[in-house]
Amino acid sequence: MLLRLAYLAVTNAFAALRLLPMSDRDKDAEILALRHQIMVLERQLGADRMKFSPEDRTFLAALLAPLPRQVLRQLRLLIQPETVLRWHRDLIKQRHARTCRPKRPGRPPTVRSIRILILRLVHENPSWGYRRVHGELATLGIKVAASTVWEILQAEGIDPAPDRATTTWAGFLRSQADALLACDFIETVTLTGQRQYILAVIEHATRRIRILGTTTHPTAQWVSQAARNLVMDLEDAAATVTYLIRDRDAKFPALFDQILADAGIQTVLTGVRRPRMNAIMERWVQTCRHELLDRTLIWNERHLRHALRQFELHHNAHRPHQAMNQAAPLRAIPEPLDPGQITRLDIRRRDRLGGVLHEYHHAA
């Protein structure tokens, strides 16, 4: 509004300067022409359809209010003189209200670091309500009103705690990653046309893969024995496992889940045709097919077991994993080389399976 009012003042000031060199006769002629144009506008539009913006009202009130009322009545205007005076009174009231309004200090804004901490607490603890967050802040020595915490959560569009307390599948996987296993069957065909079934298990936290075996006939007895071997392997490795994720494949007998339950491992079934619920295992299946099975001619079951054994060693001891910051399940990230060592690099290559898999290492 102020910008528009300043624009009107400047343009009319230049218009006033234009009138200085004009004679009185020319001014009278222009005034008559303007009055006649106003009459034409009144006939066409009607006085009741005239609308003025707040900036126009302010400018006209400031220009015409100082004139005597008798002069205002003689002027040919689109508005009545009483309207101009009312506009002027409204401007005076608004100015008086702004100058006389008491200034209250109000509540100071919340520090940005506290807002970030509140959002972090809610994100890491979905079941916490604003009062629980307020209590946690009090234990940290941060003095903030509970209503302030509520306002911050409302401003960020965060639902109340009862609507956030439900554990999602992604949240379950994140919170239980250290105690999660996932398994699946992989099918492949040898050169003789024989179909082979591979049973593999992967650890969510370390991405370590365990290939439990291969068979042409995954009977209930064979799958149950694979479960027993898995339990013994986990006991030898002192691994703490609570859950195992698998699909609803009919090749898994009830005894498979019972053996795991006796070892304290609960079986969690994925949804029907929902492979993304077992995404980590499915991703390894894709890697195994792309890097091994699709690039190797498998002669028979013995050859398949040998190839899987080599790929398991490669995957666990050498292959970098993005989810682990390029570390391997059984290999930590080495220390960065010094600039002097980089100039004297001597990198050797080791082949597995006749060159299907390549591993690079420094010369001894």
Short mmCIF file of C-alpha atoms in Angstrom, two decimals:
data_model
loop_
_atom_site.label_atom_id
_atom_site.label_comp_id
_atom_site.label_asym_id
_atom_site.label_seq_id
_atom_site.Cartn_x
_atom_site.Cartn_y
_atom_site.Cartn_z
CA MET A 1 0.00 0.00 0.00
CA LEU A 2 2.80 2.43 0.88
CA LEU A 3 4.54 1.76 -2.43
CA ARG A 4 1.32 2.41 -4.35
CA LEU A 5 0.70 5.62 -2.38
CA ALA A 6 4.21 6.86 -3.05
CA TYR A 7 3.73 6.14 -6.76
CA LEU A 8 0.51 8.18 -6.82
CA ALA A 9 2.18 11.09 -5.02
CA VAL A 10 5.14 11.20 -7.40
CA THR A 11 3.05 10.95 -10.57
CA ASN A 12 0.69 13.70 -9.42
CA ALA A 13 3.63 15.86 -8.39
CA PHE A 14 4.95 15.70 -11.94
CA ALA A 15 1.45 16.43 -13.19
CA ALA A 16 1.38 19.56 -11.00
CA LEU A 17 4.72 20.67 -12.43
CA ARG A 18 3.23 20.33 -15.90
CA LEU A 19 0.56 22.88 -14.99
CA LEU A 20 3.06 25.63 -14.13
CA PRO A 21 3.72 26.90 -17.68
CA MET A 22 0.00 26.67 -18.62
CA SER A 23 -2.13 29.77 -18.72
CA ASP A 24 -5.36 30.11 -16.75
CA ARG A 25 -7.37 29.78 -19.94
CA ASP A 26 -5.72 26.46 -20.77
CA LYS A 27 -6.29 25.22 -17.22
CA ASP A 28 -9.97 26.18 -17.35
CA ALA A 29 -10.38 24.35 -20.65
CA GLU A 30 -8.74 21.20 -19.23
CA ILE A 31 -10.91 21.36 -16.10
CA LEU A 32 -14.07 21.59 -18.21
CA ALA A 33 -12.95 18.67 -20.34
CA LEU A 34 -12.21 16.56 -17.24
CA ARG A 35 -15.60 17.41 -15.70
CA HIS A 36 -17.34 16.38 -18.89
CA GLN A 37 -15.46 13.05 -18.95
CA ILE A 38 -16.54 12.41 -15.37
CA MET A 39 -20.16 13.01 -16.39
CA VAL A 40 -19.77 10.49 -19.19
CA LEU A 41 -18.33 7.92 -16.77
CA GLU A 42 -21.19 8.45 -14.32
CA ARG A 43 -23.78 7.86 -17.06
CA GLN A 44 -22.06 4.69 -18.27
CA LEU A 45 -21.04 3.05 -14.98
CA GLY A 46 -23.25 4.58 -12.33
CA ALA A 47 -22.00 6.08 -9.09
CA ASP A 48 -22.80 2.91 -7.14
CA ARG A 49 -20.29 0.86 -9.17
CA MET A 50 -17.29 3.09 -8.51
CA LYS A 51 -14.67 1.35 -6.38
CA PHE A 52 -11.50 2.93 -5.05
CA SER A 53 -8.48 1.06 -3.71
CA PRO A 54 -7.12 1.93 -0.25
CA GLU A 55 -4.24 3.80 -1.88
CA ASP A 56 -6.65 5.89 -3.97
CA ARG A 57 -8.75 6.70 -0.91
CA THR A 58 -5.67 7.82 1.05
CA PHE A 59 -4.46 10.05 -1.76
CA LEU A 60 -7.86 11.67 -2.44
CA ALA A 61 -8.50 12.22 1.29
CA ALA A 62 -5.13 13.90 1.75
CA LEU A 63 -5.70 16.07 -1.36
CA LEU A 64 -9.32 17.12 -0.86
CA ALA A 65 -9.93 17.08 2.93
CA PRO A 66 -8.16 20.42 3.59
CA LEU A 67 -10.55 22.18 1.17
CA PRO A 68 -13.65 23.87 2.63
CA ARG A 69 -16.87 21.91 2.37
CA GLN A 70 -18.44 24.59 0.13
CA VAL A 71 -15.58 24.15 -2.34
CA LEU A 72 -15.92 20.36 -2.20
CA ARG A 73 -19.61 20.61 -3.09
CA GLN A 74 -18.78 22.71 -6.15
CA LEU A 75 -16.22 20.21 -7.46
CA ARG A 76 -17.32 17.63 -10.00
CA LEU A 77 -16.30 14.38 -8.25
CA LEU A 78 -17.23 10.72 -8.60
CA ILE A 79 -17.81 10.61 -4.86
CA GLN A 80 -19.73 12.76 -2.40
CA PRO A 81 -17.88 15.32 -0.19
CA GLU A 82 -19.08 13.44 2.90
CA THR A 83 -17.33 10.32 1.59
CA VAL A 84 -14.03 12.18 1.29
CA LEU A 85 -14.35 13.52 4.84
CA ARG A 86 -15.21 10.04 6.15
CA TRP A 87 -12.13 8.63 4.49
CA HIS A 88 -10.07 11.34 6.14
CA ARG A 89 -11.52 10.59 9.59
CA ASP A 90 -10.78 6.87 9.14
CA LEU A 91 -7.14 7.66 8.33
CA ILE A 92 -6.82 9.80 11.43
CA LYS A 93 -8.31 7.03 13.59
CA GLN A 94 -5.94 4.41 12.17
CA ARG A 95 -2.93 6.62 12.74
CA HIS A 96 -4.05 7.37 16.29
CA ALA A 97 -4.61 3.66 16.99
CA ARG A 98 -1.09 2.77 15.80
CA THR A 99 0.60 5.45 17.88
CA CYS A 100 -1.41 4.78 21.05
CA ARG A 101 -1.36 0.97 20.91
CA PRO A 102 0.56 -0.44 23.90
CA LYS A 103 3.60 -2.46 23.00
CA ARG A 104 3.77 -5.80 24.74
CA PRO A 105 7.03 -7.72 24.85
CA GLY A 106 5.37 -11.08 24.02
CA ARG A 107 6.97 -14.51 24.25
CA PRO A 108 10.50 -14.72 22.82
CA PRO A 109 10.94 -17.18 19.93
CA THR A 110 12.25 -20.66 20.70
CA VAL A 111 15.96 -21.16 20.04
CA ARG A 112 16.53 -23.01 16.78
CA SER A 113 18.75 -25.64 18.40
CA ILE A 114 15.94 -26.51 20.83
CA ARG A 115 13.46 -26.86 17.96
CA ILE A 116 15.85 -29.22 16.17
CA LEU A 117 16.31 -31.24 19.37
CA ILE A 118 12.54 -31.55 19.87
CA LEU A 119 12.06 -32.82 16.31
CA ARG A 120 14.94 -35.25 16.78
CA LEU A 121 13.43 -36.68 19.97
CA VAL A 122 10.08 -37.20 18.27
CA HIS A 123 11.69 -38.77 15.19
CA GLU A 124 13.76 -41.20 17.25
CA ASN A 125 10.89 -41.98 19.64
CA PRO A 126 7.60 -42.13 17.69
CA SER A 127 5.60 -43.15 20.77
CA TRP A 128 6.53 -40.01 22.73
CA GLY A 129 3.89 -37.31 23.10
CA TYR A 130 4.65 -33.64 23.64
CA ARG A 131 4.53 -34.03 27.45
CA ARG A 132 7.02 -36.91 27.33
CA VAL A 133 9.31 -34.80 25.17
CA HIS A 134 8.87 -31.91 27.60
CA GLY A 135 9.93 -34.19 30.46
CA GLU A 136 13.02 -35.37 28.58
CA LEU A 137 14.03 -31.76 27.93
CA ALA A 138 13.66 -31.04 31.65
CA THR A 139 16.07 -33.89 32.48
CA LEU A 140 18.56 -32.24 30.12
CA GLY A 141 18.20 -28.92 31.93
CA ILE A 142 16.34 -27.23 29.07
CA LYS A 143 13.50 -25.06 30.34
CA VAL A 144 10.71 -24.98 27.77
CA ALA A 145 6.96 -24.90 28.33
CA ALA A 146 4.99 -28.00 27.37
CA SER A 147 2.71 -25.83 25.24
CA THR A 148 5.77 -24.66 23.29
CA VAL A 149 6.66 -28.27 22.46
CA TRP A 150 3.07 -28.84 21.32
CA GLU A 151 3.14 -25.74 19.09
CA ILE A 152 6.41 -26.81 17.48
CA LEU A 153 5.02 -30.26 16.66
CA GLN A 154 1.83 -28.71 15.30
CA ALA A 155 3.79 -26.28 13.11
CA GLU A 156 5.80 -29.18 11.64
CA GLY A 157 2.65 -31.18 10.91
CA ILE A 158 3.61 -34.04 13.25
CA ASP A 159 0.68 -36.19 14.34
CA PRO A 160 -0.11 -36.87 18.01
CA ALA A 161 1.67 -39.78 19.67
CA PRO A 162 -1.21 -42.32 19.34
CA ASP A 163 -1.12 -41.86 15.56
CA ARG A 164 2.68 -42.30 15.48
CA ALA A 165 3.00 -45.19 17.91
CA THR A 166 2.17 -47.87 15.32
CA THR A 167 5.39 -49.60 14.27
CA THR A 168 5.89 -49.66 10.52
CA TRP A 169 7.71 -52.41 8.65
CA ALA A 170 10.62 -50.07 7.89
CA GLY A 171 10.80 -49.04 11.54
CA PHE A 172 10.81 -52.69 12.63
CA LEU A 173 13.70 -53.46 10.27
CA ARG A 174 15.73 -50.48 11.49
CA SER A 175 15.18 -51.15 15.18
CA GLN A 176 15.86 -54.91 14.96
CA ALA A 177 18.62 -54.96 12.33
CA ASP A 178 21.21 -56.43 14.71
CA ALA A 179 18.92 -59.37 15.51
CA LEU A 180 17.49 -60.04 12.03
CA LEU A 181 18.11 -62.80 9.54
CA ALA A 182 16.45 -63.27 6.17
CA CYS A 183 16.33 -66.36 3.97
CA ASP A 184 15.08 -67.36 0.55
CA PHE A 185 15.29 -70.05 -2.11
CA ILE A 186 17.03 -69.45 -5.45
CA GLU A 187 16.37 -71.56 -8.50
CA THR A 188 18.91 -72.29 -11.23
CA VAL A 189 19.35 -74.87 -14.00
CA THR A 190 22.52 -76.81 -14.82
CA LEU A 191 23.76 -77.63 -18.32
CA THR A 192 22.13 -81.05 -18.06
CA GLY A 193 18.74 -79.43 -17.53
CA GLN A 194 18.58 -80.33 -13.87
CA ARG A 195 16.84 -77.75 -11.66
CA GLN A 196 18.70 -76.85 -8.48
CA TYR A 197 17.35 -75.07 -5.39
CA ILE A 198 19.71 -72.94 -3.29
CA LEU A 199 18.83 -71.97 0.30
CA ALA A 200 20.69 -68.90 1.60
CA VAL A 201 20.50 -66.75 4.72
CA ILE A 202 21.75 -63.17 5.16
CA GLU A 203 22.34 -61.08 8.29
CA HIS A 204 20.73 -57.64 8.11
CA ALA A 205 23.30 -55.84 10.25
CA THR A 206 26.53 -57.22 8.76
CA ARG A 207 25.24 -58.39 5.33
CA ARG A 208 27.05 -61.68 5.91
CA ILE A 209 25.69 -64.42 3.70
CA ARG A 210 25.37 -68.09 4.65
CA ILE A 211 24.58 -70.58 1.90
CA LEU A 212 22.95 -73.51 3.66
CA GLY A 213 23.06 -75.89 0.71
CA THR A 214 21.71 -76.92 -2.68
CA THR A 215 19.40 -79.74 -3.67
CA THR A 216 17.29 -80.98 -6.52
CA HIS A 217 14.45 -81.90 -4.17
CA PRO A 218 13.88 -79.49 -1.25
CA THR A 219 11.99 -81.97 0.90
CA ALA A 220 10.77 -81.18 4.41
CA GLN A 221 13.54 -83.32 5.86
CA TRP A 222 16.24 -81.50 3.88
CA VAL A 223 14.95 -78.02 4.76
CA SER A 224 14.60 -78.97 8.44
CA GLN A 225 18.18 -80.22 8.51
CA ALA A 226 19.30 -76.95 6.97
CA ALA A 227 17.57 -75.14 9.84
CA ARG A 228 19.45 -77.28 12.37
CA ASN A 229 22.75 -76.52 10.64
CA LEU A 230 21.93 -72.82 10.73
CA VAL A 231 21.21 -72.90 14.47
CA MET A 232 24.51 -74.68 15.18
CA ASP A 233 26.38 -72.23 12.98
CA LEU A 234 24.88 -69.26 14.83
CA GLU A 235 25.77 -70.82 18.20
CA ASP A 236 29.38 -71.31 17.09
CA ALA A 237 29.55 -67.70 15.92
CA ALA A 238 27.94 -66.45 19.18
CA ALA A 239 25.42 -64.52 17.10
CA THR A 240 22.34 -63.11 18.83
CA VAL A 241 19.40 -63.55 16.48
CA THR A 242 15.76 -62.91 17.41
CA TYR A 243 13.88 -62.87 14.10
CA LEU A 244 14.12 -64.58 10.72
CA ILE A 245 12.23 -63.15 7.73
CA ARG A 246 11.04 -65.48 4.99
CA ASP A 247 8.31 -65.63 2.39
CA ARG A 248 5.33 -68.00 2.36
CA ASP A 249 6.95 -70.57 0.07
CA ALA A 250 5.49 -74.04 0.53
CA LYS A 251 9.01 -75.49 0.60
CA PHE A 252 9.33 -74.30 4.21
CA PRO A 253 7.70 -76.94 6.45
CA ALA A 254 6.26 -76.27 9.89
CA LEU A 255 9.21 -78.11 11.42
CA PHE A 256 11.53 -75.42 9.99
CA ASP A 257 9.84 -72.73 12.09
CA GLN A 258 9.67 -75.04 15.12
CA ILE A 259 13.42 -75.70 15.08
CA LEU A 260 14.11 -71.98 14.96
CA ALA A 261 11.55 -71.28 17.71
CA ASP A 262 13.27 -73.81 19.98
CA ALA A 263 16.48 -71.81 19.47
CA GLY A 264 14.72 -68.54 20.38
CA ILE A 265 14.31 -67.30 16.81
CA GLN A 266 10.85 -66.11 15.78
CA THR A 267 9.84 -66.51 12.13
CA VAL A 268 8.30 -63.43 10.50
CA LEU A 269 6.40 -64.01 7.26
CA THR A 270 6.28 -61.43 4.48
CA GLY A 271 3.08 -60.45 2.73
CA VAL A 272 1.77 -62.29 -0.29
CA ARG A 273 3.68 -61.17 -3.40
CA ARG A 274 5.52 -58.51 -1.42
CA PRO A 275 9.22 -59.13 -2.19
CA ARG A 276 10.13 -55.65 -0.96
CA MET A 277 9.35 -56.81 2.58
CA ASN A 278 12.44 -59.00 2.21
CA ALA A 279 14.38 -56.47 0.18
CA ILE A 280 17.88 -57.15 1.55
CA MET A 281 17.64 -60.85 0.75
CA GLU A 282 16.12 -60.17 -2.66
CA ARG A 283 18.93 -57.72 -3.41
CA TRP A 284 21.52 -60.40 -2.67
CA VAL A 285 19.65 -62.85 -4.92
CA GLN A 286 19.92 -60.31 -7.74
CA THR A 287 23.64 -59.87 -7.05
CA CYS A 288 24.21 -63.63 -7.04
CA ARG A 289 22.45 -64.03 -10.36
CA HIS A 290 24.15 -61.05 -11.99
CA GLU A 291 27.70 -61.71 -10.79
CA LEU A 292 27.76 -65.52 -10.67
CA LEU A 293 24.89 -67.61 -12.03
CA ASP A 294 24.35 -65.59 -15.22
CA ARG A 295 28.09 -65.63 -15.97
CA THR A 296 28.91 -69.25 -15.16
CA LEU A 297 28.07 -72.50 -16.94
CA ILE A 298 27.06 -74.83 -14.11
CA TRP A 299 27.81 -78.45 -14.97
CA ASN A 300 26.22 -80.27 -12.05
CA GLU A 301 25.35 -79.99 -8.37
CA ARG A 302 28.95 -80.44 -7.26
CA HIS A 303 30.11 -77.65 -9.53
CA LEU A 304 27.30 -75.42 -8.25
CA ARG A 305 28.31 -75.97 -4.63
CA HIS A 306 31.91 -75.10 -5.43
CA ALA A 307 30.89 -71.92 -7.25
CA LEU A 308 28.57 -70.86 -4.41
CA ARG A 309 31.31 -71.51 -1.86
CA GLN A 310 33.71 -69.25 -3.74
CA PHE A 311 31.09 -66.56 -4.16
CA GLU A 312 30.26 -66.74 -0.43
CA LEU A 313 33.92 -66.19 0.46
CA HIS A 314 34.15 -63.34 -2.05
CA HIS A 315 30.98 -61.70 -0.74
CA ASN A 316 31.86 -61.94 2.95
CA ALA A 317 35.59 -61.23 2.86
CA HIS A 318 36.16 -58.87 -0.06
CA ARG A 319 33.18 -57.40 -1.92
CA PRO A 320 32.44 -53.83 -0.71
CA HIS A 321 28.89 -52.96 0.39
CA GLN A 322 27.40 -49.49 0.08
CA ALA A 323 25.18 -49.99 3.13
CA MET A 324 28.34 -50.59 5.21
CA ASN A 325 30.31 -47.63 3.86
CA GLN A 326 32.19 -49.90 1.38
CA ALA A 327 33.26 -52.39 4.06
CA ALA A 328 32.70 -56.14 3.77
CA PRO A 329 30.96 -58.36 6.34
CA LEU A 330 34.28 -59.87 7.45
CA ARG A 331 36.58 -56.99 6.40
CA ALA A 332 36.76 -53.56 7.96
CA ILE A 333 37.57 -50.40 5.99
CA PRO A 334 41.36 -50.01 5.77
CA GLU A 335 43.13 -46.85 6.80
CA PRO A 336 43.64 -44.29 3.98
CA LEU A 337 47.01 -44.39 2.29
CA ASP A 338 49.56 -41.64 2.74
CA PRO A 339 50.34 -39.49 -0.31
CA GLY A 340 53.77 -41.09 -0.55
CA GLN A 341 52.26 -44.58 -0.63
CA ILE A 342 49.85 -43.66 -3.42
CA THR A 343 52.73 -42.83 -5.75
CA ARG A 344 54.20 -46.33 -5.25
CA LEU A 345 51.10 -48.45 -5.79
CA ASP A 346 51.60 -52.13 -6.61
CA ILE A 347 48.14 -53.65 -7.02
CA ARG A 348 47.74 -57.36 -7.73
CA ARG A 349 44.66 -59.23 -8.95
CA ARG A 350 43.38 -62.54 -7.64
CA ASP A 351 40.86 -64.51 -9.68
CA ARG A 352 38.12 -66.77 -8.41
CA LEU A 353 36.28 -69.33 -10.53
CA GLY A 354 38.63 -68.93 -13.43
CA GLY A 355 38.29 -65.15 -13.66
CA VAL A 356 34.56 -64.79 -13.10
CA LEU A 357 35.31 -62.90 -9.86
CA HIS A 358 38.22 -60.49 -9.52
CA GLU A 359 39.73 -59.31 -6.23
CA TYR A 360 42.42 -56.63 -6.00
CA HIS A 361 44.94 -56.23 -3.18
CA HIS A 362 48.31 -54.67 -2.46
CA ALA A 363 51.41 -56.72 -3.15
CA ALA A 364 52.97 -58.18 -0.03
#
